[in-house]
Tab-separated table of C-alpha atoms and ligand atoms in Angstrom:
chain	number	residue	atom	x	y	z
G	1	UNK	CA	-119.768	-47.132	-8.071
G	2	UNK	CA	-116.663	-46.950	-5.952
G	3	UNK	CA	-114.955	-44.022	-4.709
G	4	UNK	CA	-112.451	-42.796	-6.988
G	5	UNK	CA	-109.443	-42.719	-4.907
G	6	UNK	CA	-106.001	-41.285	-5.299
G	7	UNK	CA	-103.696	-43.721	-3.599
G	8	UNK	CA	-99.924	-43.970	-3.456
G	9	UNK	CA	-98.908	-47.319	-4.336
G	10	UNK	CA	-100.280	-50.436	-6.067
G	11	UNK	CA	-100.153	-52.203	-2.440
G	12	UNK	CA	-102.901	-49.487	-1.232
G	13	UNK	CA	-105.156	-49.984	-4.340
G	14	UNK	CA	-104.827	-53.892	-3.950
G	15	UNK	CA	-105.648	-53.499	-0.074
G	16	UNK	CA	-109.057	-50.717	-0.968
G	17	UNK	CA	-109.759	-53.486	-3.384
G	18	UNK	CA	-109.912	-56.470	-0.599
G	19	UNK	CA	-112.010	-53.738	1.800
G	20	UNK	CA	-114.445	-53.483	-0.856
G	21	UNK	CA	-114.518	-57.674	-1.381
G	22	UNK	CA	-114.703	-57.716	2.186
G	23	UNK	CA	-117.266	-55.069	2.765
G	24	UNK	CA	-119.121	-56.364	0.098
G	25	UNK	CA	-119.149	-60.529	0.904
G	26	UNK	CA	-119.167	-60.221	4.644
G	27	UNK	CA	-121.016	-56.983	6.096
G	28	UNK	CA	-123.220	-55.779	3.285
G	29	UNK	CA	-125.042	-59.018	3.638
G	30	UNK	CA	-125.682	-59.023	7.186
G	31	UNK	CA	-125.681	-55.478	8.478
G	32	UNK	CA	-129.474	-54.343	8.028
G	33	UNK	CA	-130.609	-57.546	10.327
G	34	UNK	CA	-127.943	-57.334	12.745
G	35	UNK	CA	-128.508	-53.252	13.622
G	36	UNK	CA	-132.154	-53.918	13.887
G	37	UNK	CA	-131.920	-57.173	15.597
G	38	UNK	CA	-129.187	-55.555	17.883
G	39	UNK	CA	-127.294	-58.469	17.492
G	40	UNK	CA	-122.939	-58.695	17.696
G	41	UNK	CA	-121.627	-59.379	14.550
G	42	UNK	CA	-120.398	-62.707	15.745
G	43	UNK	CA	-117.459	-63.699	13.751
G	44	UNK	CA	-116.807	-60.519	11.652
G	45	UNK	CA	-113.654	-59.489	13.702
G	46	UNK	CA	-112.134	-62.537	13.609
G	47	UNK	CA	-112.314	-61.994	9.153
G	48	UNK	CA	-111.758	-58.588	9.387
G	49	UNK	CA	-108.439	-59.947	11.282
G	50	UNK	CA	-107.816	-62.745	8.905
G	51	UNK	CA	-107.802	-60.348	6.261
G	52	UNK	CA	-105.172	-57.983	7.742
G	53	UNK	CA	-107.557	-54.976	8.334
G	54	UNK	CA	-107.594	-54.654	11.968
G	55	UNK	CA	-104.116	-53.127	12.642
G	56	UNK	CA	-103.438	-51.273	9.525
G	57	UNK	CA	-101.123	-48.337	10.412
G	58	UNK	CA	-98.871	-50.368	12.913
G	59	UNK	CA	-95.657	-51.140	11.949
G	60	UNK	CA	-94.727	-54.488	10.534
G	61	UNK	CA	-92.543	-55.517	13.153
G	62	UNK	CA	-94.949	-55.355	15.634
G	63	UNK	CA	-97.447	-57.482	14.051
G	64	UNK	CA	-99.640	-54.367	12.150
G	65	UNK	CA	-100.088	-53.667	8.566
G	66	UNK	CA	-96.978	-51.015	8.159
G	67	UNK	CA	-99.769	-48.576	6.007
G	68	UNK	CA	-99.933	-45.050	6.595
G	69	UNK	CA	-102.367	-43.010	7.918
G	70	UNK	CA	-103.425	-42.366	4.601
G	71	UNK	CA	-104.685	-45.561	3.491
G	72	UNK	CA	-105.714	-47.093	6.712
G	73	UNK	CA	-108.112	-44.072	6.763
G	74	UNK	CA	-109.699	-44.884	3.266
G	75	UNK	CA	-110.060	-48.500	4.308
G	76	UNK	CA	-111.817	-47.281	7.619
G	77	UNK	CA	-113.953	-45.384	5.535
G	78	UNK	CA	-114.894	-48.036	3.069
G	79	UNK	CA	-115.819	-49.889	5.881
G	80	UNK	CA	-118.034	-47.456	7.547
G	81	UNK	CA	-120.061	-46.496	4.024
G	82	UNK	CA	-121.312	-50.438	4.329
G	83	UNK	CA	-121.386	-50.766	8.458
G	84	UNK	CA	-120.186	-47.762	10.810
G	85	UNK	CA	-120.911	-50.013	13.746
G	86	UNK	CA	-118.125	-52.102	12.503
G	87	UNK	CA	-116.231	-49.528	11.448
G	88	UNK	CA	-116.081	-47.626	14.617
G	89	UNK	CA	-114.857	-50.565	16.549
G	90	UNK	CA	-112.422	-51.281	14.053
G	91	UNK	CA	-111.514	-47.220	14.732
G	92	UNK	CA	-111.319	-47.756	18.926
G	93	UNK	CA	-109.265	-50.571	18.194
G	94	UNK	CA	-106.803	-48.802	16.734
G	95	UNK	CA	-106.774	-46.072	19.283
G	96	UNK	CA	-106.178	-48.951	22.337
G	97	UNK	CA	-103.395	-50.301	21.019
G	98	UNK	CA	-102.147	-46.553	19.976
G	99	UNK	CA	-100.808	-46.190	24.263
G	100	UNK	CA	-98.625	-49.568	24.057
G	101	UNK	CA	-97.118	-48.478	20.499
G	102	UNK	CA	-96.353	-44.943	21.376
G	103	UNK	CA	-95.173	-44.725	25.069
G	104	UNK	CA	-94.617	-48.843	26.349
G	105	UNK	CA	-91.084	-49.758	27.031
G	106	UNK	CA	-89.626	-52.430	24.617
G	107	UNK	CA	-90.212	-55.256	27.292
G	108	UNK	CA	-94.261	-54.454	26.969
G	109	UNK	CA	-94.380	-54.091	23.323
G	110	UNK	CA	-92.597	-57.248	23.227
G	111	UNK	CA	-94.756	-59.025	25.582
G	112	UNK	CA	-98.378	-57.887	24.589
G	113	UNK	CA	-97.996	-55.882	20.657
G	114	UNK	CA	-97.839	-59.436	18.378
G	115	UNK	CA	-100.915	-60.436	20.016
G	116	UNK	CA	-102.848	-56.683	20.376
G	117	UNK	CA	-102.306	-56.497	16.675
G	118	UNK	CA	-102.066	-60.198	15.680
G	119	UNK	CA	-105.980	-60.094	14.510
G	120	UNK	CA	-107.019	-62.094	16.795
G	121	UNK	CA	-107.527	-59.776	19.683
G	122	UNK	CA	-109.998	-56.462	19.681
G	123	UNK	CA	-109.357	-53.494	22.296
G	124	UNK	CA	-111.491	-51.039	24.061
G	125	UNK	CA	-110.617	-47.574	25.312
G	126	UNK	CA	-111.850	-46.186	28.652
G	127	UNK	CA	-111.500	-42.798	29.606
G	128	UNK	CA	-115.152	-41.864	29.862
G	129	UNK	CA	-116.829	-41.771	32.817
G	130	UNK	CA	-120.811	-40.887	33.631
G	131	UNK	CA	-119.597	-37.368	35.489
G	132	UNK	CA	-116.339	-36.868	33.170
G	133	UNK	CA	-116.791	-36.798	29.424
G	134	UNK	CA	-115.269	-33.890	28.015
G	135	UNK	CA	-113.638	-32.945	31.021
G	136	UNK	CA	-111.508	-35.809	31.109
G	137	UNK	CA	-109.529	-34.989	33.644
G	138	UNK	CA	-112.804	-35.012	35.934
G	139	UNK	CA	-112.526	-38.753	36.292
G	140	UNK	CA	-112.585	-40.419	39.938
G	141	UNK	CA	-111.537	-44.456	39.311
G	142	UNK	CA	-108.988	-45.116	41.409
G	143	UNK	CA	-105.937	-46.568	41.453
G	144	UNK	CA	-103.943	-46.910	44.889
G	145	UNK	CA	-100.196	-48.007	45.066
G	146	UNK	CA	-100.036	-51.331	47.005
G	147	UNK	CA	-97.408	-54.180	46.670
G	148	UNK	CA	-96.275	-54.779	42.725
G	149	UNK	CA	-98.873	-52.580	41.654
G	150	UNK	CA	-102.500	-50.599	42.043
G	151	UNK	CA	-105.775	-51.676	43.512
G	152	UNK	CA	-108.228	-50.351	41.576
G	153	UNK	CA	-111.887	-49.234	42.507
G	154	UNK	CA	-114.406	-46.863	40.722
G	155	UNK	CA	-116.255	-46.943	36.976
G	156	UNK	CA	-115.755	-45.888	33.582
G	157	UNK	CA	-118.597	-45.467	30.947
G	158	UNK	CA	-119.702	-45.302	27.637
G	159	UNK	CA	-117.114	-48.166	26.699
G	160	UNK	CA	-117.167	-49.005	22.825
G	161	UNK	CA	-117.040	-52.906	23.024
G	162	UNK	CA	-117.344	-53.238	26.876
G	163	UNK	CA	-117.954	-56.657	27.668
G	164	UNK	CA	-116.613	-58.535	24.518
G	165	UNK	CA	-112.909	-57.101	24.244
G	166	UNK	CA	-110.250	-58.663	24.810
G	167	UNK	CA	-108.154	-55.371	26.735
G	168	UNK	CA	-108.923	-52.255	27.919
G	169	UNK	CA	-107.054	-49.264	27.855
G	170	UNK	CA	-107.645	-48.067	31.390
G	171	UNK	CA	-107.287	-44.594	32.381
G	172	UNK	CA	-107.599	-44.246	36.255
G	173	UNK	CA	-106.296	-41.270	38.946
G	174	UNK	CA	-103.044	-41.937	41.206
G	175	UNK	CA	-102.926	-38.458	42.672
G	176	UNK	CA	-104.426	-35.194	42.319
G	177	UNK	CA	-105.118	-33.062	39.421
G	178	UNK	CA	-104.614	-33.419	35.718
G	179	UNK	CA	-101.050	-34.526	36.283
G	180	UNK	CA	-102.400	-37.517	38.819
G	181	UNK	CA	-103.950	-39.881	36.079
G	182	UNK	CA	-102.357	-42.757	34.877
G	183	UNK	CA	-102.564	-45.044	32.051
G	184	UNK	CA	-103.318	-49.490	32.198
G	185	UNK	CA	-103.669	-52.095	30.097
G	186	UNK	CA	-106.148	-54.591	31.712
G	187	UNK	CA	-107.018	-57.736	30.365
G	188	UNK	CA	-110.883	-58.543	29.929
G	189	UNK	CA	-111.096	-61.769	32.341
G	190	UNK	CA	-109.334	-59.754	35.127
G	191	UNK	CA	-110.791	-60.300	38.490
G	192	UNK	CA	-112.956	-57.919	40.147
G	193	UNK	CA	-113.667	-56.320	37.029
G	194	UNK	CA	-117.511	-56.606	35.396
G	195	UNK	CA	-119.819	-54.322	33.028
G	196	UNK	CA	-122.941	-53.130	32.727
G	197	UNK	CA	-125.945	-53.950	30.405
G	198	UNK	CA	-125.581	-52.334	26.848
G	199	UNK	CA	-126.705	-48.746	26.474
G	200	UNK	CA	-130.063	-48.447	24.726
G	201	UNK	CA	-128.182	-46.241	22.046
G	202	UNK	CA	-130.188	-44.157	18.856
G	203	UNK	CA	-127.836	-46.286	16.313
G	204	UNK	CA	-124.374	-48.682	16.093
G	205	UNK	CA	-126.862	-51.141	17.870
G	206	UNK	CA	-124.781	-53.843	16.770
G	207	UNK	CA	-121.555	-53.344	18.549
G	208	UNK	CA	-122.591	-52.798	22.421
G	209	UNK	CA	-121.697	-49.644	24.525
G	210	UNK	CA	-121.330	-50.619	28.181
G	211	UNK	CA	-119.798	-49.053	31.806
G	212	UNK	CA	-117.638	-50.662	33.438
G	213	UNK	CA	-116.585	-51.698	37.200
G	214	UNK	CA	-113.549	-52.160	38.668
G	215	UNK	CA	-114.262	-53.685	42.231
G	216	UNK	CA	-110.605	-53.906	44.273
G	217	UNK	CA	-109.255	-55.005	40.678
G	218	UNK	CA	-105.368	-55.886	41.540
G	219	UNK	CA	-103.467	-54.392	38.378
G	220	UNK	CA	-99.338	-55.431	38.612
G	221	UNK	CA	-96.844	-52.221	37.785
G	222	UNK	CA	-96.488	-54.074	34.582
G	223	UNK	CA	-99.800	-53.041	33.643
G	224	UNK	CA	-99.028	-49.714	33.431
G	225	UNK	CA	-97.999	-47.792	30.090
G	226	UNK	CA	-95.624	-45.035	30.729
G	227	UNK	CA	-95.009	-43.226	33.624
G	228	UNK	CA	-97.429	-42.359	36.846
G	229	UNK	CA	-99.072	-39.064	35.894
G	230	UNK	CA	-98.859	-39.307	32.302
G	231	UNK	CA	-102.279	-40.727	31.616
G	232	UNK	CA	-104.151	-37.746	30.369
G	233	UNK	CA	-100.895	-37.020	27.754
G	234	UNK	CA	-101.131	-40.255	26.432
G	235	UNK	CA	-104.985	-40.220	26.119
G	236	UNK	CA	-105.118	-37.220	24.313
G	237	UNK	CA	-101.831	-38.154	21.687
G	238	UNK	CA	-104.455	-41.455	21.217
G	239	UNK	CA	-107.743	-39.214	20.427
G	240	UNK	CA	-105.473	-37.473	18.291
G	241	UNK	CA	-105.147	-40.408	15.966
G	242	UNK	CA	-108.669	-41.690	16.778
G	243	UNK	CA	-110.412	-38.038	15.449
G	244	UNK	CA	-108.774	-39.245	12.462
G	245	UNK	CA	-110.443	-42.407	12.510
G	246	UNK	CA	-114.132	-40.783	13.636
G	247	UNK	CA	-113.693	-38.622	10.463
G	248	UNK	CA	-113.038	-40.993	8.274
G	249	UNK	CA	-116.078	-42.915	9.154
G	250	UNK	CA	-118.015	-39.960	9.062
G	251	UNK	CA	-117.315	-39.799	5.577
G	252	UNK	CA	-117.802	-43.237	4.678
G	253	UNK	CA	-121.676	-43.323	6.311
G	254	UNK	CA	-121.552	-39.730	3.895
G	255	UNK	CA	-120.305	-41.251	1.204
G	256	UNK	CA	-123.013	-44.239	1.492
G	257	UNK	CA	-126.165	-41.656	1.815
G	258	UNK	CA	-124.600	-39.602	-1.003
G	259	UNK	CA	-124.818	-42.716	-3.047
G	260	UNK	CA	-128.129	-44.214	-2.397
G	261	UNK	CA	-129.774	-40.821	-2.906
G	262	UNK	CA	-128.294	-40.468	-6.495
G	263	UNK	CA	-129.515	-43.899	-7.284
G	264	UNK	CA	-133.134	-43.429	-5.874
G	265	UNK	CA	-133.483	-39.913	-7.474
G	266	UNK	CA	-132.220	-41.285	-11.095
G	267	UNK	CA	-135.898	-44.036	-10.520
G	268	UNK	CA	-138.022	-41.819	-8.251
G	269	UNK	CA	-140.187	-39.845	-10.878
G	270	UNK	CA	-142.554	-36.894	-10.155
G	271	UNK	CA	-143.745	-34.260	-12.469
G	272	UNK	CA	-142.933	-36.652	-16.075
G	273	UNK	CA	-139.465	-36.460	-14.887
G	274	UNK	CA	-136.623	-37.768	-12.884
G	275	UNK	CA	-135.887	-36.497	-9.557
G	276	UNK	CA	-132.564	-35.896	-10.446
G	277	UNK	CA	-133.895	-34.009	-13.344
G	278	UNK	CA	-135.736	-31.329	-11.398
G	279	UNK	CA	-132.651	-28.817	-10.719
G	280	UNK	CA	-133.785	-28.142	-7.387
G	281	UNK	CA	-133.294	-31.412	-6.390
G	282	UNK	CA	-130.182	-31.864	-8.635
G	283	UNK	CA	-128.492	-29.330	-6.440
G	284	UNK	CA	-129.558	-30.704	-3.201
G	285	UNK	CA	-127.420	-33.622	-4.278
G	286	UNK	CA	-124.261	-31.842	-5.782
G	287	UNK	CA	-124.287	-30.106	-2.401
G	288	UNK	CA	-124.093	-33.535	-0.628
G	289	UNK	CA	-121.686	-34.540	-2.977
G	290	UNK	CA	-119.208	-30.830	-2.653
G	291	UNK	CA	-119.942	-31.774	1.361
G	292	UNK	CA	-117.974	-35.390	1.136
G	293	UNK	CA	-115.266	-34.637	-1.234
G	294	UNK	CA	-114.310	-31.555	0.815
G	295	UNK	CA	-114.746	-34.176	3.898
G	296	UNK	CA	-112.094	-36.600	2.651
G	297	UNK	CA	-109.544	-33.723	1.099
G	298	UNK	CA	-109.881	-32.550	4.928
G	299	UNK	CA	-109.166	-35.785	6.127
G	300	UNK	CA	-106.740	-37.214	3.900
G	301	UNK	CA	-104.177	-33.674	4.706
G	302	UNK	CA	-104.605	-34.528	7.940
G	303	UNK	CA	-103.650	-37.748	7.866
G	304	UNK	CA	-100.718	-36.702	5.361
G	305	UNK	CA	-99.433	-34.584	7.862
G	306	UNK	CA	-99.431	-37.308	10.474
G	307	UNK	CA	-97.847	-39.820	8.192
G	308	UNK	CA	-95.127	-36.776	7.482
G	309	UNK	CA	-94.220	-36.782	11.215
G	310	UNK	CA	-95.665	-33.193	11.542
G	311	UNK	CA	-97.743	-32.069	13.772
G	312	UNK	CA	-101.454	-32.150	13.115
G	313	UNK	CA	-103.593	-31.932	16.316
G	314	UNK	CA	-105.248	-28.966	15.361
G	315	UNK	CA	-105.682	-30.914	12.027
G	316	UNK	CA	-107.198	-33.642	13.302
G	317	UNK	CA	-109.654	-31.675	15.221
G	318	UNK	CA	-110.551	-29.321	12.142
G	319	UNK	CA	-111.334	-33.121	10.270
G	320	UNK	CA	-113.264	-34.733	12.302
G	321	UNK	CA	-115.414	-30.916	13.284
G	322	UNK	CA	-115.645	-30.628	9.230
G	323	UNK	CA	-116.256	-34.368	8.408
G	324	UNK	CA	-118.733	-35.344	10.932
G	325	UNK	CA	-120.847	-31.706	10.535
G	326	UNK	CA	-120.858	-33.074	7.118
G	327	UNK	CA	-122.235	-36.292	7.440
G	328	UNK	CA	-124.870	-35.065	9.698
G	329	UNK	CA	-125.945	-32.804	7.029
G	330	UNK	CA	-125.649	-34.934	3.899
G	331	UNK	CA	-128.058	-37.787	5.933
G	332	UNK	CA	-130.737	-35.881	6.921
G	333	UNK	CA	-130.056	-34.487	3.118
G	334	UNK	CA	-130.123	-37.674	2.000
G	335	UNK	CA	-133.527	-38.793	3.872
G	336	UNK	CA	-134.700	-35.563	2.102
G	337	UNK	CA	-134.502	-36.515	-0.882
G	338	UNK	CA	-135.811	-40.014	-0.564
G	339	UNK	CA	-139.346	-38.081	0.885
G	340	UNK	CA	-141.702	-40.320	3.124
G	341	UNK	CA	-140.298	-43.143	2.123
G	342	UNK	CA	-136.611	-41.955	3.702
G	343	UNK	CA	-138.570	-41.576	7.344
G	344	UNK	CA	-139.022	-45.513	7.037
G	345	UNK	CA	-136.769	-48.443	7.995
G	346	UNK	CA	-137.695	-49.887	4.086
G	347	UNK	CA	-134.269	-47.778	2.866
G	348	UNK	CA	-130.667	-47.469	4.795
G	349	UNK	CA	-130.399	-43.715	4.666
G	350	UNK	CA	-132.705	-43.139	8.101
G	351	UNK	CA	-130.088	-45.212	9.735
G	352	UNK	CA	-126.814	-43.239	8.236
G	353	UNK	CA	-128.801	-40.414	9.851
G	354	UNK	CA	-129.022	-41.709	13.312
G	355	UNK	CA	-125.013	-42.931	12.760
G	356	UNK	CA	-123.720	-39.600	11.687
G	357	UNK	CA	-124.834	-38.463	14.827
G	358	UNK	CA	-122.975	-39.568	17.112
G	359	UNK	CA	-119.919	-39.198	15.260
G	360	UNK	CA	-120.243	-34.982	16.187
G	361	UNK	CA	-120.278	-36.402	19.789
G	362	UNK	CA	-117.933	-38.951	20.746
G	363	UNK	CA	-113.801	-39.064	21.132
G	364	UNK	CA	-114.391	-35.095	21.848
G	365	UNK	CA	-117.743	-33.066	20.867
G	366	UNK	CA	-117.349	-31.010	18.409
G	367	UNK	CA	-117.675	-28.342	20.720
G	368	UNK	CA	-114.332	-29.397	22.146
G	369	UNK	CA	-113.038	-30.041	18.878
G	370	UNK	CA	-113.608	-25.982	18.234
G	371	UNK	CA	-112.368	-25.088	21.609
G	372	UNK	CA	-108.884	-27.237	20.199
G	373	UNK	CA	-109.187	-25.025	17.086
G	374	UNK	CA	-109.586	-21.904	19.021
G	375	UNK	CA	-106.643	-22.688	21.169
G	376	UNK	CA	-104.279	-23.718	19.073
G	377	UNK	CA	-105.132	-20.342	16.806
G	378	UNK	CA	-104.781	-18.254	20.110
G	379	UNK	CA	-101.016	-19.840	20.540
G	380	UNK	CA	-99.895	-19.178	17.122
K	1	FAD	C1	-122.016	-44.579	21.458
K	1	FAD	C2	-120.929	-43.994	22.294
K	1	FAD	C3	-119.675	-44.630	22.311
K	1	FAD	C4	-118.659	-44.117	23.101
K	1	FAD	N1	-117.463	-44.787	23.154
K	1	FAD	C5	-116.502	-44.393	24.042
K	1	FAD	C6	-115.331	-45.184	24.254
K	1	FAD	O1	-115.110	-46.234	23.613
K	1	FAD	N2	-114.450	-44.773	25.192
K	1	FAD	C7	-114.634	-43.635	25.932
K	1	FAD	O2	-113.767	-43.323	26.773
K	1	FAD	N3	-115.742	-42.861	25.754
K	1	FAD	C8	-116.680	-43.220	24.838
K	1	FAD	N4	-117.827	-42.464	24.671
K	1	FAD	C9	-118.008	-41.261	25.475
K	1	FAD	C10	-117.907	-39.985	24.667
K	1	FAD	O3	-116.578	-39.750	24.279
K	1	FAD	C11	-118.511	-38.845	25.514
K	1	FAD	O4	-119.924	-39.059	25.534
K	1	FAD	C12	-118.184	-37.476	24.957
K	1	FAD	O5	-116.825	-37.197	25.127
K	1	FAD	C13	-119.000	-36.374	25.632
K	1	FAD	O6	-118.978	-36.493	27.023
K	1	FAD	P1	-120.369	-36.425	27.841
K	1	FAD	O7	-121.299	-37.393	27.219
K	1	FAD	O8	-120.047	-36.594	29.282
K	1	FAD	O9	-120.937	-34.969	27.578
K	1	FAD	P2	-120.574	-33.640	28.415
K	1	FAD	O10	-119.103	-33.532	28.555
K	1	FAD	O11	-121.395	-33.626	29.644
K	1	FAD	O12	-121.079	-32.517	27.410
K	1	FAD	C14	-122.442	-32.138	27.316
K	1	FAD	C15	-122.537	-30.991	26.314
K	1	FAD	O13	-121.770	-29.865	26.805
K	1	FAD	C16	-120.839	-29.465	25.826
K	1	FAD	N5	-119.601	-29.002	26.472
K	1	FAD	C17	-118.917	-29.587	27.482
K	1	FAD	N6	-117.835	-28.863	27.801
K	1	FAD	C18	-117.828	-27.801	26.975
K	1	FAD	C19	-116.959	-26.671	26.808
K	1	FAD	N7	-115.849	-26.517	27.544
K	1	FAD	N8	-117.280	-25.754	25.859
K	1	FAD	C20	-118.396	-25.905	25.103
K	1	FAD	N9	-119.247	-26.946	25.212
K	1	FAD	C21	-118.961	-27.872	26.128
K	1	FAD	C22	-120.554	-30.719	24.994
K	1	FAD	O14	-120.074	-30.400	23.692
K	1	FAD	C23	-121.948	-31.349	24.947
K	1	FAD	O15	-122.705	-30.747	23.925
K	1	FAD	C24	-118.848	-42.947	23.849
K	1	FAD	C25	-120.099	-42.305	23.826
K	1	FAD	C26	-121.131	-42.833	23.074
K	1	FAD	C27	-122.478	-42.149	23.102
């Protein structure tokens, strides 16, 4: 049954409505073969796109969908409870074109925005590198000054989408410190640059993870989105944004175990009864179903907030800390409750467990989301 949403206008049911069509016609058929095959979901971008769900929250003139925060998130979400491969890279998309929207000048919008969020084109974001996760401002790829622009030379890793995007967001040093990193938009053909073989990864096998290499990689001044130095700001107003996007995925893959475990527990019988029926079992399930709601209410203020022009950093970081700790524990819950047969590949919920995962670990551990928390409470 779907999620019974609260949404503000008739234009955000009609658009849930299409996600669900969507979700339902195009990745629901396809994504159990694909994840286990490992195999890109040739094509689905290019519909997702078609249908207007690519560039949601971008404003109208620009070429996005003009939603807020607040809906885009619920569509992300819809799309994750059917594929969070898809959704995630729907997510990073979002976040790469989030540089160029908030800090390019009008000449770069102009020039590269229509297409970025035309749905056409899908971005990547690369500020990862193998010895600079969390600490970001770690990272070694270099970019000298030369004539008209930067020659750059080092690698970046764990890149959602390396390989098949059409632009990365760059993020590369130009002097020293946390104040020497700059931001670039580099096209996927450039020369000089190439990528590694796809990560063996524990789940989203069908969307690859790759490094990538920039080899004397000439990138013109135009390249670069706001000034020299401001990299790691504009990084870290993107992962704002993007936490929002991780969480809301979280709760969709949630939302998806929550549901198949209700289904299989009103069948499953044991003891002359159903599953459901046996109250400790009953509650193991109305926990998993407390955990999402709370999820989404955490999500959805924090997005409300954002769409309000407030600020909601710390908000961000409490949603994504809350939603994906949540979807970690209602999967395994939800393999629980299915027994032996959950610790098979026969049902879906052993892979919303391996997919929750890594949502506690990427665009900041939740580690780092606490030490955000923590920060902004020792400020206050
Ligand atoms: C599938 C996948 C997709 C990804 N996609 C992208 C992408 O598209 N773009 C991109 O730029 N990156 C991407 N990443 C990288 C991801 O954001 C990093 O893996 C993540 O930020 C953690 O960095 P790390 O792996 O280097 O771990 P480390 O930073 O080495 O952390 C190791 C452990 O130490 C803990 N830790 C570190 N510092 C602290 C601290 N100060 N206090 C407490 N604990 C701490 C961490 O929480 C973690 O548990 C992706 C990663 C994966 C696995």
């Amino acid at each position: 049954m779907p999620v019974d949403r609260l949404l503000p206008t008739a234009e955000a049911r009609d658009l849930l409505a299409l996600t669900r069509d969507v979700a339902d016609k195009v990745l629901d058929p396809i994504v159990d073969d694909h994840e286990r095959r490992e195999a890109y979901p040739e094509g689905v971008f290019a519909t997702l796109g078609e249908a207007g769900l690519l560039s949601l929250p971008y404003a109208e003139e620009w070429g996005g969908g003009g939603q807020p925060y607040e809906v885009y998130l619920q569509v992300l979400e819809e799309l994750a409870s059917r594929w969070a491969a898809v959704a995630v890279a729907v997510s990073v998309h979002g976040l790469a074109c989030h540089p160029l929207m908030a800090f390019g000048t009008d000449q770069q919008k102009e020039d590269k925005l229509p297409v970025m969020l035309g749905g056409a084109q899908i971005g990547a974001y690369s500020l990862s590198e193998a010895q600079a996760g969390s600490d970001a401002a770690a990272l070694s790829c270099k970019a000298t000054a030369t004539d008209g622009g930067y020659t750059v030379t080092g690698s970046k890793a764990w890149i959602t989408h390396g390989g098949v995007a059409d632009f990365y967001n760059l993020f590369a040093r130009t002097g020293e410190g946390s104040k020497g990193i700059s931001c670039f938009l580099v096209p996927g053909g450039t020369d000089g640059l190439s990528f590694g073989k796809p990560e063996e990864k524990m789940g989203l096998h069908a969307i690859p993870t790759t490094s990538a290499h920039y080899d004397n990689v000439h990138v013109p001044t135009e390249w670069r989105i706001g000034e020299e130095g401001q990299g790691l700001q504009i990084a870290f107003s993107a992962l704002d944004a993007g936490r929002l996007g991780i969480a809301a995925v979280a709760v969709g893959i949630a939302q998806a175990a929550l549901d198949d475990a209700v289904k299989y527990s009103q069948e499953r019988t044991a003891f002359g009864k159903k599953i459901i029926d046996h109250q400790g079992l009953g509650f193991v399930l109305a926990d998993m179903a407390a955990a999402v709601d709370s999820a989404r209410a955490t999500y959805l203020d924090a997005a409300r907030r954002r769409d309000a022009g407030l600020p909601y950093s710390r908000n961000a970081s409490v949603a994504k800390l809350i939603a994906t700790d949540a979807a970690m524990k209602v999967t395994t819950d939800a393999v629980q409750v299915f027994g032996g047969y959950g610790y098979t590949r026969d049902f879906r919920v052993e892979r919303y467990m391996r997919e929750a995962k890594i949502t506690q670990i990427f665009e900041g551990t939740n580690q780092i989301q606490r030490l955000v928390i923590a920060r902004s409470l020792a400020t206050r």
